[in-house]
Tab-separated table of C-alpha atoms and ligand atoms in Angstrom:
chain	number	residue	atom	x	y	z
S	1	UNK	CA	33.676	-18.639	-87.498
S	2	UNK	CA	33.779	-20.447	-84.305
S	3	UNK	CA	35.213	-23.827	-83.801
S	4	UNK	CA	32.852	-25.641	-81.308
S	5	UNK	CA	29.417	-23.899	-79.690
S	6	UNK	CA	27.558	-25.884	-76.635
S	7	UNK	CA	24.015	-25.238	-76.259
S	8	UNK	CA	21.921	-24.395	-73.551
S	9	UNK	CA	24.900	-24.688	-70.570
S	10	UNK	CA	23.129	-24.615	-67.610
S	11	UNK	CA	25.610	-21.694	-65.960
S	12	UNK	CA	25.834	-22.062	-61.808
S	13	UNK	CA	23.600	-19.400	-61.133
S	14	UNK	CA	20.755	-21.313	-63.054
S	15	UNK	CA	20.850	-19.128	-66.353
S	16	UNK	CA	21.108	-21.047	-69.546
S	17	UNK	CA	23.809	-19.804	-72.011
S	18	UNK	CA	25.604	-20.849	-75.447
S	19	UNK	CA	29.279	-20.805	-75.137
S	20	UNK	CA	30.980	-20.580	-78.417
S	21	UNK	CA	35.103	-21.235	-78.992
S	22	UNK	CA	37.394	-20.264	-81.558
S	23	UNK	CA	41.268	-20.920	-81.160
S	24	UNK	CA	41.493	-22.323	-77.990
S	25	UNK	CA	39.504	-19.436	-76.364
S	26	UNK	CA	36.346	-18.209	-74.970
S	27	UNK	CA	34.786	-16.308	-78.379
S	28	UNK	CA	31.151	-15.524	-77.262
S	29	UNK	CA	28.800	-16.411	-74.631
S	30	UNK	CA	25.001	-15.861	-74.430
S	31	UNK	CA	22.525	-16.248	-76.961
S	32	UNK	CA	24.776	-17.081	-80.173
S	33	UNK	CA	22.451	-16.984	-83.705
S	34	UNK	CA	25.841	-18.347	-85.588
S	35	UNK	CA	26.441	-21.877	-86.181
S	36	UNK	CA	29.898	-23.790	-85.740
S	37	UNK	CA	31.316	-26.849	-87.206
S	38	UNK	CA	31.321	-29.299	-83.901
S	39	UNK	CA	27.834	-27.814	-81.729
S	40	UNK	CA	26.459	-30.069	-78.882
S	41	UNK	CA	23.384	-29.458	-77.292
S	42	UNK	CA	22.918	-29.935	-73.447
S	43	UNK	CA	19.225	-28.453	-73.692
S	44	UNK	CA	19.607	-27.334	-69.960
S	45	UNK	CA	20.273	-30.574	-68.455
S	46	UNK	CA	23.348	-29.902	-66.755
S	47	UNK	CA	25.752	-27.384	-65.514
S	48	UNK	CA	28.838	-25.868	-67.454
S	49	UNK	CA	31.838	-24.071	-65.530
S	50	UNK	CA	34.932	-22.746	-65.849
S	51	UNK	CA	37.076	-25.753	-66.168
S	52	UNK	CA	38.153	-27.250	-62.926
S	53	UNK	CA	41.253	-26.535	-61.810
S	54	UNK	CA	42.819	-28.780	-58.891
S	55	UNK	CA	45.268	-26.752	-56.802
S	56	UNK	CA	47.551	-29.432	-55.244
S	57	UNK	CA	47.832	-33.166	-56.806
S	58	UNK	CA	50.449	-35.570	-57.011
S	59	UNK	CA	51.300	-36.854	-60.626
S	60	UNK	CA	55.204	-37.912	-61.500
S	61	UNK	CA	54.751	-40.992	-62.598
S	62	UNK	CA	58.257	-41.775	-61.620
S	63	UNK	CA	57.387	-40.494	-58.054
S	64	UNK	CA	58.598	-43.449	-55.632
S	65	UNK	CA	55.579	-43.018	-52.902
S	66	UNK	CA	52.962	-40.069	-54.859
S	67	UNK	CA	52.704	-40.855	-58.397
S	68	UNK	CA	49.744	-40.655	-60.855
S	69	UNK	CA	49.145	-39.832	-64.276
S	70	UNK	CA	47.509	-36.286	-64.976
S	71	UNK	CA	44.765	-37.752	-67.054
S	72	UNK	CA	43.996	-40.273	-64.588
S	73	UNK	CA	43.095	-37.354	-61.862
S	74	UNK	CA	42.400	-34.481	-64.645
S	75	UNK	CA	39.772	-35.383	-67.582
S	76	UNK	CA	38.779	-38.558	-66.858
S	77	UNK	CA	37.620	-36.915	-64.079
S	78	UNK	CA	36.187	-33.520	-65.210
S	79	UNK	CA	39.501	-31.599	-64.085
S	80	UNK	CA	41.020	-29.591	-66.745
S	81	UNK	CA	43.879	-28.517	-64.739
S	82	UNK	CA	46.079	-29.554	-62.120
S	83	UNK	CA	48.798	-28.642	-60.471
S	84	UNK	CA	51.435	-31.087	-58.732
S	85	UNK	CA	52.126	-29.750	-55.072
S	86	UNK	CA	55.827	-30.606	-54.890
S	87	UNK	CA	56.561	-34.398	-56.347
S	88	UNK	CA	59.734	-32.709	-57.795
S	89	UNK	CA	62.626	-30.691	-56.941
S	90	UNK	CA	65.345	-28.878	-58.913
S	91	UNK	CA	66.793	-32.338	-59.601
S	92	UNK	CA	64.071	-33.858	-61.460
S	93	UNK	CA	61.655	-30.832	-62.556
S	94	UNK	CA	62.568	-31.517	-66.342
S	95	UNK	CA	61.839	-35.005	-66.687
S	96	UNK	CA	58.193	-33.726	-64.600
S	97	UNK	CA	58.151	-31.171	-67.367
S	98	UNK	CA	58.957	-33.782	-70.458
S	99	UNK	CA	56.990	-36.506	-69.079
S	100	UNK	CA	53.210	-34.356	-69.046
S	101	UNK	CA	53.467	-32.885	-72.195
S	102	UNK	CA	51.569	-35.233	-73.948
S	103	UNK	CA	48.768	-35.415	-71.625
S	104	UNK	CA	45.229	-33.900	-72.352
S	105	UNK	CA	45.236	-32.117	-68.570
S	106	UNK	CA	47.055	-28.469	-68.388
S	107	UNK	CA	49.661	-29.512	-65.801
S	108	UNK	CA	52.095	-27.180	-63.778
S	109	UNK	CA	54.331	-27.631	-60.896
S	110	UNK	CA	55.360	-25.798	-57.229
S	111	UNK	CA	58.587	-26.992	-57.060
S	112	UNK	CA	59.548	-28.560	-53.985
S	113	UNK	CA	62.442	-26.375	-52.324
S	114	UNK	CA	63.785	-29.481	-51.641
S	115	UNK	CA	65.989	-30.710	-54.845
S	116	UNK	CA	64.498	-34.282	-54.778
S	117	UNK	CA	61.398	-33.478	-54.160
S	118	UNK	CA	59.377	-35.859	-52.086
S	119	UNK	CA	61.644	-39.125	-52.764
S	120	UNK	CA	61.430	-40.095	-48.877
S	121	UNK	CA	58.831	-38.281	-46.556
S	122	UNK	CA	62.000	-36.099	-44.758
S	123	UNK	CA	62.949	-34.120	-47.652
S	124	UNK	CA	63.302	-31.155	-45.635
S	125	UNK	CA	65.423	-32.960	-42.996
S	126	UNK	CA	69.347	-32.029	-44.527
S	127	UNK	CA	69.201	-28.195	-45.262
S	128	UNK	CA	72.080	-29.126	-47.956
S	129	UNK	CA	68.656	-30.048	-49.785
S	130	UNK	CA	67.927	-26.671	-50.401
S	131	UNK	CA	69.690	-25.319	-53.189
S	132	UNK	CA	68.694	-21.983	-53.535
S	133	UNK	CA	70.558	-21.306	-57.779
S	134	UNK	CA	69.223	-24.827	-58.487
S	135	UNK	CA	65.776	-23.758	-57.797
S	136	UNK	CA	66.577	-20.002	-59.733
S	137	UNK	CA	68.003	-22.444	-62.283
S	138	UNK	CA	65.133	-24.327	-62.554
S	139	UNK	CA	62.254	-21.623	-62.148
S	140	UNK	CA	64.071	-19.283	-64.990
S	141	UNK	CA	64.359	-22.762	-67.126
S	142	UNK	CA	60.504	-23.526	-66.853
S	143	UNK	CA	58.840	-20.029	-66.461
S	144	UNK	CA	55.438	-21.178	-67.695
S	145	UNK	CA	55.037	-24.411	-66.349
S	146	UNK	CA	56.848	-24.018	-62.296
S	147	UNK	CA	54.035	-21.538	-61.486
S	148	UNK	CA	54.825	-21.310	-57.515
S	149	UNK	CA	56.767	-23.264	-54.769
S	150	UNK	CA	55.971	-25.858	-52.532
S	151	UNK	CA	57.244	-26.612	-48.824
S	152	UNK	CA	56.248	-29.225	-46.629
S	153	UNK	CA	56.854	-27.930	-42.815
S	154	UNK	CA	55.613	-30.631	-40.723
S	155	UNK	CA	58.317	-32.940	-37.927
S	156	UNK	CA	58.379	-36.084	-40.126
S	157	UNK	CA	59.578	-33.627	-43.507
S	158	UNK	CA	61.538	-31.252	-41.540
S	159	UNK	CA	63.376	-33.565	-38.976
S	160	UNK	CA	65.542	-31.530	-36.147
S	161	UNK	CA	65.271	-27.677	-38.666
S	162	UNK	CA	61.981	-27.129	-37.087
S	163	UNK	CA	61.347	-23.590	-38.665
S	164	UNK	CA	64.332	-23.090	-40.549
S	165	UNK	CA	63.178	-24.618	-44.332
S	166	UNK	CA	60.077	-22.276	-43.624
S	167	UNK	CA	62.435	-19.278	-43.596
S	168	UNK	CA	64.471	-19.853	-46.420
S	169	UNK	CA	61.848	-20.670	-48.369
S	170	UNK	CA	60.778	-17.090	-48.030
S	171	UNK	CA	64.011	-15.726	-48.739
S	172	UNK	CA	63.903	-17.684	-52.243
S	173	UNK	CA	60.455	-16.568	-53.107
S	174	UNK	CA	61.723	-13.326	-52.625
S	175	UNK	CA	64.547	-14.282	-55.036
S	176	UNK	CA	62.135	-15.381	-57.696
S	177	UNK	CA	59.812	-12.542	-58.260
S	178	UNK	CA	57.468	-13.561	-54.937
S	179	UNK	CA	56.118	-16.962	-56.867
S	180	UNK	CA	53.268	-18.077	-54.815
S	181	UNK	CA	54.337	-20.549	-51.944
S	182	UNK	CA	52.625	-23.401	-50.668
S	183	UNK	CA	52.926	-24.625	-47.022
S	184	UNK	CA	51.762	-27.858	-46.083
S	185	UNK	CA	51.141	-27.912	-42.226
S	186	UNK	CA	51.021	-31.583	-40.078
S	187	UNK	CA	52.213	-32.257	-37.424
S	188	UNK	CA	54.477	-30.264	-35.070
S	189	UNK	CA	57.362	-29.377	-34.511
S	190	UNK	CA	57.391	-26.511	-35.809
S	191	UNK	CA	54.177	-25.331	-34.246
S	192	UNK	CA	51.502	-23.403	-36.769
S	193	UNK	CA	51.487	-20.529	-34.786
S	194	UNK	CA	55.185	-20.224	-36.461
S	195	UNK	CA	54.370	-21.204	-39.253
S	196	UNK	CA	51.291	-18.606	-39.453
S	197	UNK	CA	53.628	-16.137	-38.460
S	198	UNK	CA	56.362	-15.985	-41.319
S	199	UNK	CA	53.291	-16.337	-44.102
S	200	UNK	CA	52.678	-12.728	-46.038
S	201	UNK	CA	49.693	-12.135	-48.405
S	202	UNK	CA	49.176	-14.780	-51.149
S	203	UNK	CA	50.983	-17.496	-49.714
S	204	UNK	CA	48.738	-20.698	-48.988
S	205	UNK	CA	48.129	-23.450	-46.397
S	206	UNK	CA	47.335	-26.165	-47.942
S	207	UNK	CA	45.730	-29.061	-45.337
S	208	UNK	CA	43.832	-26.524	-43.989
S	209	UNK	CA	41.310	-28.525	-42.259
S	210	UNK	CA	43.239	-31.371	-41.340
S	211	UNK	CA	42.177	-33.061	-37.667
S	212	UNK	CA	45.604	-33.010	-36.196
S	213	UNK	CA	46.704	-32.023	-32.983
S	214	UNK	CA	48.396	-28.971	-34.423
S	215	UNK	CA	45.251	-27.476	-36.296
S	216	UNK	CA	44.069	-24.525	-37.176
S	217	UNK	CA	41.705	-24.793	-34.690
S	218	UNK	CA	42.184	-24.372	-30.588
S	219	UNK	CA	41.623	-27.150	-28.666
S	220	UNK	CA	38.348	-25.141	-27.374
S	221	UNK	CA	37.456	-25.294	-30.916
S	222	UNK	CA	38.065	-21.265	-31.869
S	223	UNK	CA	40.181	-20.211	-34.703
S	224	UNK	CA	43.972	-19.721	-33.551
S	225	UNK	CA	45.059	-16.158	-33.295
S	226	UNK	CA	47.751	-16.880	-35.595
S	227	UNK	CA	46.006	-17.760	-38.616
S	228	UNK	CA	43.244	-14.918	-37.775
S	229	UNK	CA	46.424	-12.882	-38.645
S	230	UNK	CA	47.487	-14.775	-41.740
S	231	UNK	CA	44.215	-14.799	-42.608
S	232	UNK	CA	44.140	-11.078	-42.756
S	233	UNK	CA	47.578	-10.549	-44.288
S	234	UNK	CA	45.260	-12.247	-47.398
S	235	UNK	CA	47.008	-15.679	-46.737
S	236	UNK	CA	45.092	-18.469	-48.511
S	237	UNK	CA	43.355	-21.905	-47.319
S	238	UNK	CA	44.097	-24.632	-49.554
S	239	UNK	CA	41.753	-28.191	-48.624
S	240	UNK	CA	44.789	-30.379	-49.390
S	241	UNK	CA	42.611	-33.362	-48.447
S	242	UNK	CA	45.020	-36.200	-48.596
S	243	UNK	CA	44.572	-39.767	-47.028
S	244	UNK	CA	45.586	-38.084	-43.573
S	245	UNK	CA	44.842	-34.446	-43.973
S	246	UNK	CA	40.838	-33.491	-43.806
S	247	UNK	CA	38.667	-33.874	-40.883
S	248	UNK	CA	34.766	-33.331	-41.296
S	249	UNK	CA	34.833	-32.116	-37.251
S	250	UNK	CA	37.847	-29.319	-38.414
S	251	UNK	CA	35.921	-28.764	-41.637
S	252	UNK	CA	32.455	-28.098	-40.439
S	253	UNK	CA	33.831	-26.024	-37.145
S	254	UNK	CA	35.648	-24.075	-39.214
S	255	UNK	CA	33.189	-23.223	-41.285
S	256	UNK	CA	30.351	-22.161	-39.110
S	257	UNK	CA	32.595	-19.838	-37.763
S	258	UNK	CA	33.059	-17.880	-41.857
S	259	UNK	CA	36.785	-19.391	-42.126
S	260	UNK	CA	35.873	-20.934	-45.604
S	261	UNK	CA	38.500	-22.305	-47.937
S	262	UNK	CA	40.049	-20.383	-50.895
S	263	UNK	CA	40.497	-23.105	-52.809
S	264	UNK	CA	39.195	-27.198	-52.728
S	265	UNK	CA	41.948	-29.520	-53.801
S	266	UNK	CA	42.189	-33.527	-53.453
S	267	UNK	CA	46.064	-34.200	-52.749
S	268	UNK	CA	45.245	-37.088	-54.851
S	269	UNK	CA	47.515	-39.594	-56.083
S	270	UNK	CA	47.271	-43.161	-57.145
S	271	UNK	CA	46.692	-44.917	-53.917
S	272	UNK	CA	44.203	-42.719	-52.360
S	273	UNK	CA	42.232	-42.328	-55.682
S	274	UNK	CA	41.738	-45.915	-56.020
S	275	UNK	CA	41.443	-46.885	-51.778
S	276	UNK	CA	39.479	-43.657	-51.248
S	277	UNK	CA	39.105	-41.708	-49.136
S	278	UNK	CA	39.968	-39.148	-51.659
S	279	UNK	CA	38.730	-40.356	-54.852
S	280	UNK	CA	38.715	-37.750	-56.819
S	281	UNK	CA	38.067	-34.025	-57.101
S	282	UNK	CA	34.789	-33.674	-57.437
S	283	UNK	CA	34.185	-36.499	-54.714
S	284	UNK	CA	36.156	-33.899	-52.629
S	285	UNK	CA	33.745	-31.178	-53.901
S	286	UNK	CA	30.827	-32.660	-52.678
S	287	UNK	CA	31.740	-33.812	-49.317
S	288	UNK	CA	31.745	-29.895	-48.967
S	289	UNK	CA	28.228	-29.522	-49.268
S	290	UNK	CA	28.272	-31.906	-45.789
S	291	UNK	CA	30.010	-29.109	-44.238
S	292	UNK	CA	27.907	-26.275	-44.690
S	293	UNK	CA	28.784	-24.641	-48.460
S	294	UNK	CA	27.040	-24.087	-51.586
S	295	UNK	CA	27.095	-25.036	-54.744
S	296	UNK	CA	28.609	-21.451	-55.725
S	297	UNK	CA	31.113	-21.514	-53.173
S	298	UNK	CA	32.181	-25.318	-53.699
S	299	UNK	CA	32.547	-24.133	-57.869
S	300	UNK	CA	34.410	-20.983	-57.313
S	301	UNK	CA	36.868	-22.522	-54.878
S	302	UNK	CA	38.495	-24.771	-58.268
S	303	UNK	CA	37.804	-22.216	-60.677
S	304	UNK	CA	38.131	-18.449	-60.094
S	305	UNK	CA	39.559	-18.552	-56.755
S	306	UNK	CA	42.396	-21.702	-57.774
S	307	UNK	CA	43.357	-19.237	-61.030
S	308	UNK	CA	43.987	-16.189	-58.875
S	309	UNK	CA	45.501	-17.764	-56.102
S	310	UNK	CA	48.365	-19.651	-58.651
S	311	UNK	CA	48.341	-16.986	-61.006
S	312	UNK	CA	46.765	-18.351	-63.740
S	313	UNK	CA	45.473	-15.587	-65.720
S	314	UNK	CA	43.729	-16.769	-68.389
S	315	UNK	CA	41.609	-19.494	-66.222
S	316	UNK	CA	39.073	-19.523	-63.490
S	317	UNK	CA	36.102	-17.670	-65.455
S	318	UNK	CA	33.888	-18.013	-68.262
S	319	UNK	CA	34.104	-14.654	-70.103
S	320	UNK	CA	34.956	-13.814	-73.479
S	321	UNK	CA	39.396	-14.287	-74.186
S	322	UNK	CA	39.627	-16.748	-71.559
S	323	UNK	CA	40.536	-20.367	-72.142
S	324	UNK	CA	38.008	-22.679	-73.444
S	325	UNK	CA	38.358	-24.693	-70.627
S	326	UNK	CA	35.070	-26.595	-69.083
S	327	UNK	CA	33.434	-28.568	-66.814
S	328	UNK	CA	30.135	-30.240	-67.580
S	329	UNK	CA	28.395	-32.121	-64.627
S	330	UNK	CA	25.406	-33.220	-63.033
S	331	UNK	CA	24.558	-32.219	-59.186
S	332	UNK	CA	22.778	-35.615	-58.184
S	333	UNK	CA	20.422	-35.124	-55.218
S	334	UNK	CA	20.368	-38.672	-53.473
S	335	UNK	CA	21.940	-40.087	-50.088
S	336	UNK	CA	25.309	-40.945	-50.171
S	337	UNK	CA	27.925	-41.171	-47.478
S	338	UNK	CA	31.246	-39.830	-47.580
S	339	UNK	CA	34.542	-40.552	-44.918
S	340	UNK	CA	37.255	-38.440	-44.554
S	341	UNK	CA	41.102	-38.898	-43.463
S	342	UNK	CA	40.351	-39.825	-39.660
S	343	UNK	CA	37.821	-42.613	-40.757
S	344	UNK	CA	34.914	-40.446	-40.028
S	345	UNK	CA	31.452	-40.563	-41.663
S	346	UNK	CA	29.359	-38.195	-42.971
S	347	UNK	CA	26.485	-38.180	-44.773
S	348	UNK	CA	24.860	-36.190	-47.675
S	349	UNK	CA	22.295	-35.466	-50.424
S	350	UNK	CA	24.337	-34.668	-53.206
S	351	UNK	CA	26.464	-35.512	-55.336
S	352	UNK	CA	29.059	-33.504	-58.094
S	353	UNK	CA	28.934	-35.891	-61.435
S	354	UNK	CA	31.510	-34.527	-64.070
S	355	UNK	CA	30.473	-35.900	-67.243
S	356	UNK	CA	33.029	-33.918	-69.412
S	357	UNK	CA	36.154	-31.570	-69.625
S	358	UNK	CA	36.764	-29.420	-72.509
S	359	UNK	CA	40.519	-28.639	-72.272
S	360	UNK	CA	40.924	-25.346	-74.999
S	361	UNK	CA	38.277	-26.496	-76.496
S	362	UNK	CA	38.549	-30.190	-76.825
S	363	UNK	CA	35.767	-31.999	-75.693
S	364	UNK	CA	36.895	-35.341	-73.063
S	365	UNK	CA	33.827	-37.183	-71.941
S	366	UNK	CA	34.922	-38.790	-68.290
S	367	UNK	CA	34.267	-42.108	-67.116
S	368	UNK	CA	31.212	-41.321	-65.460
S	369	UNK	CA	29.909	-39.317	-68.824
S	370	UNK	CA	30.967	-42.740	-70.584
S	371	UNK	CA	29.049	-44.952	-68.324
S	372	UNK	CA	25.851	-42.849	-68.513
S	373	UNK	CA	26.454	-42.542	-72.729
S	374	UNK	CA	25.126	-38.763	-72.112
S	375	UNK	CA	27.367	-37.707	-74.869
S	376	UNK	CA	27.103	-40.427	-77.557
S	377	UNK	CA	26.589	-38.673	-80.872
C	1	ZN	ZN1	51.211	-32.435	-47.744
C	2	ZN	ZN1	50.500	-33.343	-51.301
């Protein structure tokens, strides 16, 4: 007996399916004859994915400059996961942890190497910061919920250590099982080409498009031949977009040239979700059809790409014994303009419209899905 069925789930490469849940899980998919107790019927009116999962947010609530709430950026929004890039350290990861248990959104954490975690923007200024059995402590304390770790190497986080929080933040991946390990790249000191350097496979730089001087990008506009190497060494791109991290000119250069993303995240946190020129994810999502991508490559970057880059197993794909995690939205074809963090416009014809999240099988309409009463049985 299944617990919820949905109808007619127009799947992204136009086929319509049923998609049928029992316990939390993915139970059938495909034509289903059985009936459940809750069914809903989208009749092929819009699309159902793997739920969205956003790769790098901001959502301690206590957080003195990057708070949010994880509902506020996760269903409300059509995200069904999300996972805070670094708000806490070793010092406050429990409270993190206590504080998001009772929200609808799957949340996890990279734990800042830093202990604080981003109290001030120079965390990674004092290398007493680091405190490599706090974060063992911490990581062996919270196995399923610290699912990687996060270091910001840019001259305003890292003060006069340049490099050096890079490098030991290897050393203590190392020391906890290789847990995946997110850079965030600004400006320099330390250059990228160091920072390219040091990354092995499966680590990720997140801000991967972002129109600073030290970009990923040669002044001449080709890829540096330091993250050509990263690149194939299998390290990741992360979007990261942020109020001062994404540049359409990076973006769109970038991508003519085959260096897509792995994964589109928002960096979003209260401010930048209300002032723009984040938003939200799937406002993220579609300024990437401005840039050259498709509808298939924008959905797999926060679904199976975000679960395999972060590990998480049992998300990213809609297949029988997966989590009954969804996203149902609209693709709105209409002109809309869209900025990015330099103040630059762009414009476009379409739009992503979440309308719902089903979180292990419970259904959260979003505020969009409210205001268009789409789902008012
Ligand atoms: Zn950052
Ligand atoms: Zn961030």
């Amino acid at each position: 007996m299944f617990d919820l069925i949905i109808r007619r789930a127009r799947f992204i490469d136009g086929s319509l399916n049923d998609v049928a849940v029992a316990n939390g899980k993915i139970a059938a998919l495909g034509e289903i004859k059985e009936q459940a107790a809750h069914e809903y019927d989208l009749a092929g009116r819009f699309y159902l994915s793997a739920g969205w999962i956003d790769s790098h947010v901001h959502c301690y609530p206590k957080s003195p400059i990057y708070h949010d709430e994880a509902d506020c950026i996760g269903v409300a929004t059509g995200v069904t996961t999300v996972v805070d890039a670094g708000s806490t350290g070793a010092d406050d990861i429990d409270d993190f942890y206590q504080l998001t248990r009772s929200a609808s959104t799957r949340v996890y954490a990279l734990l800042n190497i830093a202990r604080t975690g981003i109290v001030t923007q120079n965390e990674l200024a004092d290398m007493t910061q680091i405190d490599r059995v706090g974060i063992r402590d911490a990581v062996q304390r919270l196995p399923g919920f610290i699912i990687g770790i996060k270091a910001r190497i840019s001259s305003s986080v890292v003060g006069a250590n340049g490099i050096r929080p890079l490098a030991l933040a290897k050393t203590i991946q190392q020391e906890n099982g290789g847990l995946p390990l997110m850079v965030h790249i600004g400006n320099n000191p330390p250059d990228l080409d160091e920072i390219a350097d040091l990354l092995t496979s499966g680590d990720i730089i997140t801000h991967c498009y972002n129109g600073k001087p030290n970009r990923i990008l040669t002044p001449a506009g080709e890829l540096r031949a330091s993250v050509h190497r990263a690149l194939q060494r299998d390290v990741r791109l992360d979007v990261g977009h942020g109020t001062a991290s994404f540049s359409f000119e990076v973006a769109r250069a970038a991508i003519a040239q085959g260096i897509l993303p792995h994964t589109i995240s928002s960096d979003i946190y209260c401010r930048n979700r209300l002032n723009g020129p984040v938003r939200s994810l799937a406002h993220v999502m579609s300024k990437f059809f401005s840039v050259g991508m498709t509808l298939p490559q924008i959905i797999d970057c926060v679904t199976v790409n975000a679960a395999q880059g972060l590990r998480l197993a049992q998300k990213g794909r809609l297949a029988v014994g997966f989590d009954a995690d969804f996203t149902i939205f609209d693709l709105q074809h209409q002109s809309c303009s869209f900025i990015d963090s330099e103040g630059v416009t762009a414009s476009g014809e379409k739009q992503l419209l979440p309308l719902a999240a089903v979180v292990a099988g419970r259904w959260f309409v979003t505020e969009e899905g409210k205001k268009q009463h789409v789902f008012d049985l």
